[in-house]
């Protein structure tokens, strides 16, 4: 988690240099800080672990939604859907954990519904950035 968090923070820096979009760079940096903090403070350090985990949970979903501004279809739409899944799962965990469908998952199960979409999205986002040669919404909008 420590190495992953540092890699996400570094990636956010270079992504901001390439695209200049603070609306994506800031939540991506917070996602990295959250992952870094979870690695530094494992589960037996309850309060800091929870704060960093919540930072990663929220910012992961927000980053996926906000990144749609710099992506091209169909990954733009997929990014919003994956971010929404992560954020809705977080809201379910916070407010209706006792509701039967959510309670059946338990805390660990709902946490996976929050984290896995964000982590899988992060991998796909890196691949999308590497594969587009700066073909973003901004450049396709100017061209057409």
mmCIF file of C-alpha atoms in Angstrom:
data_model
loop_
_atom_site.group_PDB
_atom_site.id
_atom_site.type_symbol
_atom_site.label_atom_id
_atom_site.label_comp_id
_atom_site.label_asym_id
_atom_site.label_seq_id
_atom_site.Cartn_x
_atom_site.Cartn_y
_atom_site.Cartn_z
ATOM 1 C CA UNK A 1 0.000 0.000 0.000
ATOM 2 C CA UNK A 2 2.863 2.362 0.734
ATOM 3 C CA UNK A 3 4.483 1.793 -2.662
ATOM 4 C CA UNK A 4 1.094 1.917 -4.379
ATOM 5 C CA UNK A 5 0.205 5.188 -2.647
ATOM 6 C CA UNK A 6 3.520 6.746 -3.643
ATOM 7 C CA UNK A 7 3.029 5.543 -7.225
ATOM 8 C CA UNK A 8 -0.475 7.088 -7.361
ATOM 9 C CA UNK A 9 0.807 10.410 -5.986
ATOM 10 C CA UNK A 10 3.647 10.411 -8.538
ATOM 11 C CA UNK A 11 1.203 9.538 -11.311
ATOM 12 C CA UNK A 12 -1.102 12.364 -10.225
ATOM 13 C CA UNK A 13 1.785 14.826 -10.476
ATOM 14 C CA UNK A 14 2.643 13.763 -14.018
ATOM 15 C CA UNK A 15 -0.990 13.513 -15.061
ATOM 16 C CA UNK A 16 -1.489 17.100 -13.902
ATOM 17 C CA UNK A 17 1.589 18.210 -15.860
ATOM 18 C CA UNK A 18 0.237 16.506 -18.995
ATOM 19 C CA UNK A 19 -3.393 17.644 -18.779
ATOM 20 C CA UNK A 20 -3.420 20.548 -16.326
ATOM 21 C CA UNK A 21 -6.725 19.435 -14.794
ATOM 22 C CA UNK A 22 -6.808 20.114 -11.046
ATOM 23 C CA UNK A 23 -10.290 18.613 -10.860
ATOM 24 C CA UNK A 24 -8.686 15.235 -11.602
ATOM 25 C CA UNK A 25 -5.232 15.725 -10.085
ATOM 26 C CA UNK A 26 -6.418 16.718 -6.604
ATOM 27 C CA UNK A 27 -8.716 13.735 -5.951
ATOM 28 C CA UNK A 28 -6.135 11.408 -7.542
ATOM 29 C CA UNK A 29 -3.498 12.765 -5.163
ATOM 30 C CA UNK A 30 -5.876 12.281 -2.227
ATOM 31 C CA UNK A 31 -6.477 8.709 -3.400
ATOM 32 C CA UNK A 32 -2.713 8.154 -3.262
ATOM 33 C CA UNK A 33 -2.412 9.807 0.155
ATOM 34 C CA UNK A 34 -5.226 7.588 1.444
ATOM 35 C CA UNK A 35 -3.543 4.448 0.124
ATOM 36 C CA UNK A 36 -0.200 5.573 1.542
ATOM 37 C CA UNK A 37 -1.767 6.217 4.950
ATOM 38 C CA UNK A 38 -3.498 2.823 4.982
ATOM 39 C CA UNK A 39 -0.103 1.246 4.368
ATOM 40 C CA UNK A 40 1.604 3.259 7.098
ATOM 41 C CA UNK A 41 -1.200 2.712 9.619
ATOM 42 C CA UNK A 42 -2.513 -0.870 9.327
ATOM 43 C CA UNK A 43 -5.841 -1.938 10.823
ATOM 44 C CA UNK A 44 -4.487 -2.182 14.379
ATOM 45 C CA UNK A 45 -4.086 1.652 14.386
ATOM 46 C CA UNK A 46 -7.818 2.114 14.211
ATOM 47 C CA UNK A 47 -8.355 5.891 14.037
ATOM 48 C CA UNK A 48 -5.634 6.876 11.516
ATOM 49 C CA UNK A 49 -6.348 3.762 9.436
ATOM 50 C CA UNK A 50 -10.041 4.642 9.209
ATOM 51 C CA UNK A 51 -9.332 8.272 8.292
ATOM 52 C CA UNK A 52 -6.924 7.318 5.519
ATOM 53 C CA UNK A 53 -9.219 4.526 4.311
ATOM 54 C CA UNK A 54 -12.163 6.934 4.089
ATOM 55 C CA UNK A 55 -9.956 9.390 2.201
ATOM 56 C CA UNK A 56 -9.039 6.670 -0.280
ATOM 57 C CA UNK A 57 -12.636 5.416 -0.551
ATOM 58 C CA UNK A 58 -14.165 8.797 -1.315
ATOM 59 C CA UNK A 59 -11.393 10.194 -3.487
ATOM 60 C CA UNK A 60 -11.136 6.981 -5.538
ATOM 61 C CA UNK A 61 -14.750 7.251 -6.646
ATOM 62 C CA UNK A 62 -14.582 11.016 -7.132
ATOM 63 C CA UNK A 63 -11.431 10.666 -9.246
ATOM 64 C CA UNK A 64 -13.097 8.129 -11.517
ATOM 65 C CA UNK A 65 -16.080 10.441 -12.043
ATOM 66 C CA UNK A 66 -13.967 13.572 -12.569
ATOM 67 C CA UNK A 67 -11.533 11.811 -14.925
ATOM 68 C CA UNK A 68 -14.322 11.516 -17.460
ATOM 69 C CA UNK A 69 -13.409 15.086 -18.452
ATOM 70 C CA UNK A 70 -10.071 13.963 -19.910
ATOM 71 C CA UNK A 71 -11.115 10.618 -21.383
ATOM 72 C CA UNK A 72 -12.642 9.609 -24.678
ATOM 73 C CA UNK A 73 -15.646 7.319 -25.158
ATOM 74 C CA UNK A 74 -16.335 4.565 -24.267
ATOM 75 C CA UNK A 75 -13.937 4.765 -21.324
ATOM 76 C CA UNK A 76 -15.442 8.128 -20.339
ATOM 77 C CA UNK A 77 -18.805 6.522 -19.624
ATOM 78 C CA UNK A 78 -17.236 3.477 -17.963
ATOM 79 C CA UNK A 79 -15.225 5.765 -15.707
ATOM 80 C CA UNK A 80 -18.363 7.509 -14.453
ATOM 81 C CA UNK A 81 -20.163 4.198 -13.895
ATOM 82 C CA UNK A 82 -17.257 2.684 -11.957
ATOM 83 C CA UNK A 83 -16.872 5.842 -9.851
ATOM 84 C CA UNK A 84 -20.602 5.839 -9.121
ATOM 85 C CA UNK A 85 -20.491 2.176 -8.039
ATOM 86 C CA UNK A 86 -17.680 2.972 -5.621
ATOM 87 C CA UNK A 87 -19.388 6.076 -4.214
ATOM 88 C CA UNK A 88 -22.833 4.457 -3.898
ATOM 89 C CA UNK A 89 -21.238 1.493 -2.130
ATOM 90 C CA UNK A 90 -19.532 3.901 0.251
ATOM 91 C CA UNK A 91 -22.827 5.637 0.996
ATOM 92 C CA UNK A 92 -24.518 2.276 1.601
ATOM 93 C CA UNK A 93 -21.731 1.319 4.007
ATOM 94 C CA UNK A 94 -22.023 4.595 5.891
ATOM 95 C CA UNK A 95 -25.777 4.921 6.148
ATOM 96 C CA UNK A 96 -27.541 1.581 5.615
ATOM 97 C CA UNK A 97 -25.056 -1.080 6.723
ATOM 98 C CA UNK A 98 -27.870 -2.765 8.669
ATOM 99 C CA UNK A 99 -30.106 -3.064 5.569
ATOM 100 C CA UNK A 100 -30.455 -6.762 4.687
ATOM 101 C CA UNK A 101 -28.698 -6.799 1.263
ATOM 102 C CA UNK A 102 -25.808 -4.699 2.560
ATOM 103 C CA UNK A 103 -25.677 -6.431 5.948
ATOM 104 C CA UNK A 104 -25.371 -9.777 4.170
ATOM 105 C CA UNK A 105 -22.068 -8.584 2.674
ATOM 106 C CA UNK A 106 -20.699 -7.521 6.035
ATOM 107 C CA UNK A 107 -18.124 -4.781 6.516
ATOM 108 C CA UNK A 108 -15.437 -6.605 4.531
ATOM 109 C CA UNK A 109 -17.769 -7.354 1.633
ATOM 110 C CA UNK A 110 -19.057 -3.803 1.259
ATOM 111 C CA UNK A 111 -15.502 -2.519 1.580
ATOM 112 C CA UNK A 112 -14.578 -4.608 -1.445
ATOM 113 C CA UNK A 113 -17.455 -3.016 -3.394
ATOM 114 C CA UNK A 114 -15.913 0.351 -2.562
ATOM 115 C CA UNK A 115 -12.237 -0.423 -3.163
ATOM 116 C CA UNK A 116 -12.154 -2.943 -6.018
ATOM 117 C CA UNK A 117 -13.904 -0.728 -8.586
ATOM 118 C CA UNK A 118 -11.517 2.140 -7.761
ATOM 119 C CA UNK A 119 -8.405 -0.036 -7.995
ATOM 120 C CA UNK A 120 -9.534 -1.710 -11.220
ATOM 121 C CA UNK A 121 -10.445 1.696 -12.634
ATOM 122 C CA UNK A 122 -6.995 3.029 -11.710
ATOM 123 C CA UNK A 123 -5.338 0.258 -13.707
ATOM 124 C CA UNK A 124 -7.617 0.851 -16.702
ATOM 125 C CA UNK A 125 -7.091 4.628 -16.423
ATOM 126 C CA UNK A 126 -3.334 4.183 -16.679
ATOM 127 C CA UNK A 127 -3.805 1.966 -19.721
ATOM 128 C CA UNK A 128 -6.181 4.464 -21.317
ATOM 129 C CA UNK A 129 -3.712 7.305 -20.800
ATOM 130 C CA UNK A 130 -0.882 5.270 -22.292
ATOM 131 C CA UNK A 131 -2.920 4.177 -25.274
ATOM 132 C CA UNK A 132 -4.461 7.452 -26.434
ATOM 133 C CA UNK A 133 -1.408 9.617 -27.285
ATOM 134 C CA UNK A 134 -3.068 12.668 -25.691
ATOM 135 C CA UNK A 135 -6.365 12.077 -27.483
ATOM 136 C CA UNK A 136 -8.521 13.544 -24.773
ATOM 137 C CA UNK A 137 -11.858 15.230 -24.717
ATOM 138 C CA UNK A 138 -10.127 18.596 -25.141
ATOM 139 C CA UNK A 139 -8.231 17.587 -28.287
ATOM 140 C CA UNK A 140 -11.136 15.738 -29.911
ATOM 141 C CA UNK A 141 -13.436 18.702 -29.194
ATOM 142 C CA UNK A 142 -11.061 21.121 -30.949
ATOM 143 C CA UNK A 143 -10.600 18.807 -33.936
ATOM 144 C CA UNK A 144 -14.252 18.144 -34.599
#
